[in-house]
Amino acid sequence: MTLGAETTDEPVSAIPEEPPFVPTGATRPQLSVPQPDQADRLPRRNVVGREPSFWWLGVHGGAGETSLARLDKRTKAAEHQWPLTAAGSVIVLVARSNIPGLRAARLAATEWASGSLPGIHVAGLVVMADAPGRLPKEIRDFARVVGGGVPHMWHFPWVDAWRYGHDVATEELPKEARTTLEQVQITVTATAGLTAK
């Protein structure tokens, strides 16, 4: 560099930018994973007709798949069944943030990982708050373990209006919930793009 020469410093980001689709867990089925026992598997159903952009699959009753599907008419609740379609299905698992809910999510993730669900592409798992406030450490730790079995995991905060059966518009949700939905959409779009290749 010569003295007196003008230099233009490019601004450097303090935090390295990462693409929005960085998997944090298993990204595809694995041959070494055995299927859960028949009693621990979710039912399957053949679906024909108009495909949603993706399915919310509640892995147990009361998981929240219907509430999430109401927020975006392009999506559908899978009614606690793996939706088998001719073109394949992108799925987001949904479970409550309690031990039984996370155990059900682990079984669903294991069933997917076993490779026994042709055409099913799991984008991740949404863990729905089952109560207001911070999760106990034991549940947070177990959620991390379960989350390692799917490509992504998101936490969805408590929405008090849903307890009373009220519909809530997306713009009325807490900021954390809206951010989670945006992250799910980005991931689902990337998953759909990968499956189309």
mmCIF file with all atom_site columns, C-alpha atoms in Angstrom, residues 36-45 57-60 79-82 93 104 107-109 111 117:
data_model
loop_
_atom_site.group_PDB
_atom_site.id
_atom_site.type_symbol
_atom_site.label_atom_id
_atom_site.label_alt_id
_atom_site.label_comp_id
_atom_site.label_asym_id
_atom_site.label_entity_id
_atom_site.label_seq_id
_atom_site.pdbx_PDB_ins_code
_atom_site.Cartn_x
_atom_site.Cartn_y
_atom_site.Cartn_z
_atom_site.occupancy
_atom_site.B_iso_or_equiv
_atom_site.pdbx_formal_charge
_atom_site.auth_seq_id
_atom_site.auth_comp_id
_atom_site.auth_asym_id
_atom_site.auth_atom_id
_atom_site.pdbx_PDB_model_num
ATOM 1  C CA . PRO A 1 36  ? -40.663 -48.981 16.024 1.00 0.00 ? 36  PRO A CA 1
ATOM 2  C CA . ASP A 1 37  ? -43.052 -51.773 17.025 1.00 0.00 ? 37  ASP A CA 1
ATOM 3  C CA . GLN A 1 38  ? -46.336 -51.766 15.085 1.00 0.00 ? 38  GLN A CA 1
ATOM 4  C CA . ALA A 1 39  ? -48.220 -50.379 18.112 1.00 0.00 ? 39  ALA A CA 1
ATOM 5  C CA . ASP A 1 40  ? -45.826 -47.403 18.255 1.00 0.00 ? 40  ASP A CA 1
ATOM 6  C CA . ARG A 1 41  ? -46.151 -46.377 14.595 1.00 0.00 ? 41  ARG A CA 1
ATOM 7  C CA . LEU A 1 42  ? -48.444 -43.675 13.288 1.00 0.00 ? 42  LEU A CA 1
ATOM 8  C CA . PRO A 1 43  ? -51.169 -44.761 10.852 1.00 0.00 ? 43  PRO A CA 1
ATOM 9  C CA . ARG A 1 44  ? -50.669 -44.124 7.138  1.00 0.00 ? 44  ARG A CA 1
ATOM 10 C CA . ARG A 1 45  ? -53.209 -42.990 4.586  1.00 0.00 ? 45  ARG A CA 1
ATOM 11 C CA . LEU A 1 57  ? -48.197 -33.956 11.424 1.00 0.00 ? 57  LEU A CA 1
ATOM 12 C CA . GLY A 1 58  ? -49.237 -34.017 15.076 1.00 0.00 ? 58  GLY A CA 1
ATOM 13 C CA . VAL A 1 59  ? -47.538 -37.071 16.541 1.00 0.00 ? 59  VAL A CA 1
ATOM 14 C CA . HIS A 1 60  ? -50.138 -37.341 19.323 1.00 0.00 ? 60  HIS A CA 1
ATOM 15 C CA . GLU A 1 79  ? -54.737 -35.777 11.224 1.00 0.00 ? 79  GLU A CA 1
ATOM 16 C CA . HIS A 1 80  ? -52.069 -37.793 13.068 1.00 0.00 ? 80  HIS A CA 1
ATOM 17 C CA . GLN A 1 81  ? -51.379 -39.960 9.995  1.00 0.00 ? 81  GLN A CA 1
ATOM 18 C CA . TRP A 1 82  ? -48.493 -40.095 7.529  1.00 0.00 ? 82  TRP A CA 1
ATOM 19 C CA . LEU A 1 93  ? -43.785 -33.038 12.903 1.00 0.00 ? 93  LEU A CA 1
ATOM 20 C CA . ALA A 1 104 ? -44.183 -39.627 20.602 1.00 0.00 ? 104 ALA A CA 1
ATOM 21 C CA . LEU A 1 107 ? -41.068 -42.621 17.798 1.00 0.00 ? 107 LEU A CA 1
ATOM 22 C CA . ALA A 1 108 ? -42.236 -40.719 14.687 1.00 0.00 ? 108 ALA A CA 1
ATOM 23 C CA . ALA A 1 109 ? -38.678 -39.589 13.935 1.00 0.00 ? 109 ALA A CA 1
ATOM 24 C CA . GLU A 1 111 ? -40.186 -44.465 12.017 1.00 0.00 ? 111 GLU A CA 1
ATOM 25 C CA . LEU A 1 117 ? -42.066 -44.266 4.546  1.00 0.00 ? 117 LEU A CA 1
#
